[in-house]
XYZ file of C-alpha atoms in Angstrom:
275
model
C -89.137 -62.444 193.205
C -88.983 -60.472 189.842
C -86.585 -58.904 187.875
C -86.357 -54.870 189.619
C -86.043 -56.959 192.878
C -82.531 -59.811 191.169
C -81.029 -56.606 189.701
C -82.068 -54.871 192.567
C -79.888 -57.810 195.066
C -77.231 -57.467 192.279
C -77.128 -53.913 192.588
C -76.259 -54.333 196.553
C -73.476 -56.629 195.675
C -71.824 -54.807 194.292
C -71.931 -51.351 196.698
C -70.214 -54.324 198.179
C -68.052 -55.107 196.113
C -64.987 -55.667 197.334
C -63.845 -52.770 199.623
C -67.389 -54.140 202.160
C -67.584 -56.746 201.238
C -69.727 -59.597 203.191
C -67.959 -62.478 202.397
C -70.146 -65.945 201.229
C -72.035 -67.257 204.097
C -73.495 -63.761 204.587
C -75.154 -64.550 201.520
C -75.833 -68.017 200.708
C -77.375 -68.157 204.513
C -79.780 -65.225 203.008
C -80.235 -66.867 199.618
C -81.161 -70.203 202.022
C -83.276 -68.283 204.075
C -84.725 -67.023 200.904
C -85.988 -70.607 200.150
C -86.986 -71.442 203.796
C -84.333 -72.953 205.503
C -83.526 -71.536 208.645
C -80.429 -71.777 211.033
C -80.544 -75.017 213.557
C -83.746 -76.765 211.555
C -84.001 -80.279 211.041
C -82.508 -81.897 207.482
C -82.008 -85.891 206.220
C -79.078 -87.013 207.029
C -78.535 -86.714 203.100
C -79.450 -83.138 202.993
C -77.230 -82.147 206.169
C -74.860 -83.585 204.694
C -75.058 -80.850 202.140
C -75.424 -78.363 203.946
C -72.141 -79.188 205.855
C -70.336 -79.858 202.171
C -71.737 -75.915 201.254
C -70.962 -74.306 204.135
C -67.128 -75.039 204.002
C -66.880 -75.417 200.163
C -67.336 -71.413 200.459
C -65.063 -70.864 203.374
C -62.671 -71.692 201.665
C -63.308 -69.737 198.200
C -63.410 -66.829 200.614
C -60.344 -67.564 201.926
C -58.968 -68.025 198.749
C -60.870 -65.300 197.191
C -59.086 -63.126 200.267
C -55.533 -64.505 199.877
C -55.359 -64.130 196.136
C -56.823 -60.561 196.408
C -54.022 -59.610 198.619
C -51.615 -60.847 196.414
C -54.194 -59.638 193.371
C -53.663 -62.369 192.229
C -58.028 -63.399 191.864
C -59.625 -63.618 189.205
C -61.656 -60.194 187.311
C -64.342 -63.021 186.551
C -64.167 -65.407 188.202
C -63.762 -64.248 191.223
C -66.228 -64.247 194.409
C -68.614 -61.942 192.911
C -69.026 -64.518 190.386
C -70.383 -67.195 193.487
C -72.039 -64.190 195.089
C -74.083 -63.281 191.810
C -74.914 -67.861 190.971
C -76.945 -67.916 194.536
C -78.198 -64.544 193.167
C -79.715 -65.326 190.892
C -80.003 -69.228 191.503
C -82.712 -68.149 194.652
C -84.025 -66.196 192.790
C -85.028 -68.898 189.731
C -86.181 -71.231 192.183
C -87.953 -69.701 194.318
C -89.859 -68.225 190.811
C -90.190 -71.915 190.278
C -91.284 -73.097 193.949
C -94.050 -70.698 191.923
C -94.870 -71.503 188.884
C -95.238 -75.082 190.579
C -98.020 -74.498 193.665
C -94.627 -75.184 195.738
C -94.871 -72.213 198.859
C -92.082 -70.568 199.552
C -91.985 -71.597 203.130
C -90.710 -74.855 203.027
C -87.589 -76.723 203.613
C -85.421 -76.546 200.192
C -85.710 -79.847 198.536
C -83.084 -82.317 197.733
C -82.671 -81.188 194.572
C -82.560 -77.542 196.111
C -80.001 -78.311 198.256
C -78.345 -80.257 195.093
C -78.147 -76.920 193.143
C -76.954 -74.730 196.029
C -73.904 -76.935 196.509
C -73.313 -76.984 192.556
C -72.920 -73.631 192.328
C -70.933 -72.546 195.436
C -68.449 -74.991 194.006
C -68.863 -74.111 189.603
C -65.633 -72.398 189.482
C -63.324 -73.236 192.558
C -60.813 -72.695 192.609
C -61.332 -70.720 188.559
C -57.288 -70.209 187.545
C -58.565 -67.238 185.712
C -57.075 -69.555 182.646
C -59.557 -70.409 179.152
C -60.592 -74.283 178.358
C -58.000 -76.032 176.108
C -60.939 -78.838 175.744
C -64.093 -79.168 176.520
C -64.133 -78.590 180.432
C -60.917 -78.211 181.564
C -61.120 -75.613 184.130
C -64.413 -77.076 185.399
C -62.280 -80.811 186.528
C -60.087 -78.718 188.264
C -63.547 -77.511 190.596
C -64.704 -81.028 190.816
C -61.448 -82.445 191.313
C -61.156 -80.006 193.808
C -64.430 -80.442 195.912
C -64.323 -84.126 196.185
C -61.950 -83.866 199.889
C -64.546 -81.799 200.634
C -67.555 -83.842 199.651
C -66.041 -87.144 200.928
C -65.213 -85.380 204.265
C -68.862 -84.023 205.094
C -69.877 -87.368 204.261
C -72.390 -86.351 200.925
C -74.003 -89.568 199.347
C -71.703 -90.447 196.497
C -75.237 -90.641 193.811
C -74.851 -86.561 195.151
C -71.333 -86.582 194.715
C -71.985 -88.247 191.323
C -73.722 -86.083 190.351
C -72.835 -82.100 191.220
C -69.998 -83.337 189.756
C -71.416 -84.309 186.332
C -73.928 -81.100 186.554
C -70.483 -79.271 186.889
C -68.477 -80.648 184.238
C -71.215 -79.084 182.154
C -71.044 -75.435 183.280
C -68.543 -75.324 180.263
C -71.130 -72.192 178.225
C -69.454 -75.600 175.472
C -72.704 -77.842 176.789
C -75.559 -74.780 176.856
C -76.879 -75.513 173.562
C -77.312 -79.183 173.542
C -78.973 -79.245 177.491
C -81.984 -76.705 176.530
C -81.879 -79.219 173.765
C -82.448 -82.170 175.658
C -85.689 -81.131 177.529
C -86.830 -79.359 174.900
C -90.589 -81.129 175.039
C -90.139 -81.757 178.653
C -91.969 -81.387 181.526
C -89.835 -78.628 183.825
C -88.649 -80.351 186.816
C -85.712 -79.283 189.219
C -86.187 -83.172 190.264
C -85.314 -83.979 187.216
C -80.951 -83.868 186.365
C -80.983 -82.910 183.098
C -83.791 -79.576 184.015
C -81.633 -78.682 186.936
C -78.931 -78.632 184.474
C -80.308 -76.067 182.630
C -81.623 -73.725 185.352
C -77.566 -74.188 187.047
C -76.651 -73.250 183.359
C -79.529 -70.356 183.677
C -78.126 -69.472 187.639
C -74.747 -69.186 185.753
C -75.124 -66.493 182.810
C -78.297 -64.128 184.383
C -76.185 -61.205 185.463
C -74.377 -60.614 182.507
C -77.348 -60.862 180.186
C -79.099 -58.182 182.066
C -78.199 -54.937 181.336
C -77.518 -53.293 184.969
C -75.066 -55.712 184.961
C -73.995 -57.119 182.388
C -71.869 -54.875 180.312
C -69.164 -54.772 183.092
C -69.025 -58.046 183.752
C -68.298 -58.082 180.082
C -65.382 -56.304 180.577
C -63.989 -57.488 183.635
C -63.791 -61.254 181.572
C -61.907 -59.380 178.795
C -59.910 -58.211 181.502
C -59.390 -62.073 182.849
C -59.110 -63.592 179.119
C -56.640 -60.102 177.763
C -52.991 -62.162 178.899
C -54.041 -65.716 178.015
C -56.265 -65.403 174.858
C -55.513 -60.929 174.064
C -57.530 -61.195 170.600
C -60.650 -62.006 172.117
C -60.281 -61.317 175.499
C -60.837 -57.845 172.788
C -63.979 -59.610 170.995
C -66.355 -59.870 174.083
C -66.904 -55.956 173.476
C -67.673 -55.289 170.232
C -71.280 -55.867 169.688
C -71.016 -58.459 166.821
C -69.159 -60.459 170.214
C -72.719 -59.414 172.148
C -74.914 -60.635 169.901
C -73.408 -63.753 169.736
C -74.003 -64.344 173.483
C -77.030 -62.349 173.865
C -78.106 -64.664 170.834
C -76.191 -68.547 170.876
C -75.273 -68.342 174.855
C -77.741 -66.120 176.782
C -80.454 -69.518 176.373
C -82.955 -69.431 179.159
C -85.465 -72.670 178.761
C -87.309 -72.988 182.219
C -90.948 -71.245 183.488
C -88.558 -69.254 185.854
C -86.862 -67.795 183.498
C -89.717 -66.608 181.678
C -92.044 -66.451 185.022
C -89.027 -63.764 185.605
C -89.353 -62.401 181.676
C -85.575 -61.789 180.973
C -86.293 -63.194 176.564
C -88.002 -59.494 176.689
C -84.984 -58.117 178.281
C -82.639 -60.870 175.481
C -84.607 -59.587 172.817
C -84.338 -55.730 173.768
C -80.599 -56.154 173.883
C -80.391 -57.720 171.091
C -82.584 -55.483 168.857
C -81.206 -51.811 170.028
C -77.603 -54.140 168.833
C -78.836 -54.779 165.707
C -80.325 -51.697 165.090
C -76.788 -49.573 166.322
């Protein structure tokens, strides 16, 4: 899966948002199909628990999103479209990671891939549209909301602990140190440190691309406007975009290199600096 495929898929989501929205279940079923999972395929009990939890959570996300949208209260950025962007981005990164590792595209998802999917669909669960006042403030609320679903579907305690820890570190404040932690290591998604980096990458991937980045920045600015007007406006400046691209849009995974993301980022930085 190349960059053109990713951009086309993200664009397709936008043609359907919000009035022709197919629902998160459609997005996730498609993603899992591209990762070799067909409905009804037999899974280990541990992976089946993750599978069942994923679809329970996205049903709750869809119901909550529809309810808030009806009241005009769904967050401008942390909405169902963001969840879908992250799922699509994760799918592309995992598919390319398989290619780099020499693993068949048709293989069933590995345990680490199931963990990644649950983490990504849950990482902003019930996001309140606010801004963290301390590290992982809002992410901790997402973990708290997710925990009853993991318990209901008997997700293994070790998997619950890892998914919770990964979600807490989707706070952008952790991004630089997470990439530093894997410098020089062989990249393997079964290593939680590498898995975290991949999840952080898919969380911001759509925001780094020229075709979607500016509109997503505007949406985040709109979301922040009622709670932090100055920070909201700073996002829309060249200086704000440069800061994001240079310091927060970090990519270390082999799959992101295969996609050519850094080249795209470097081109945008050069254009902004010239401007």
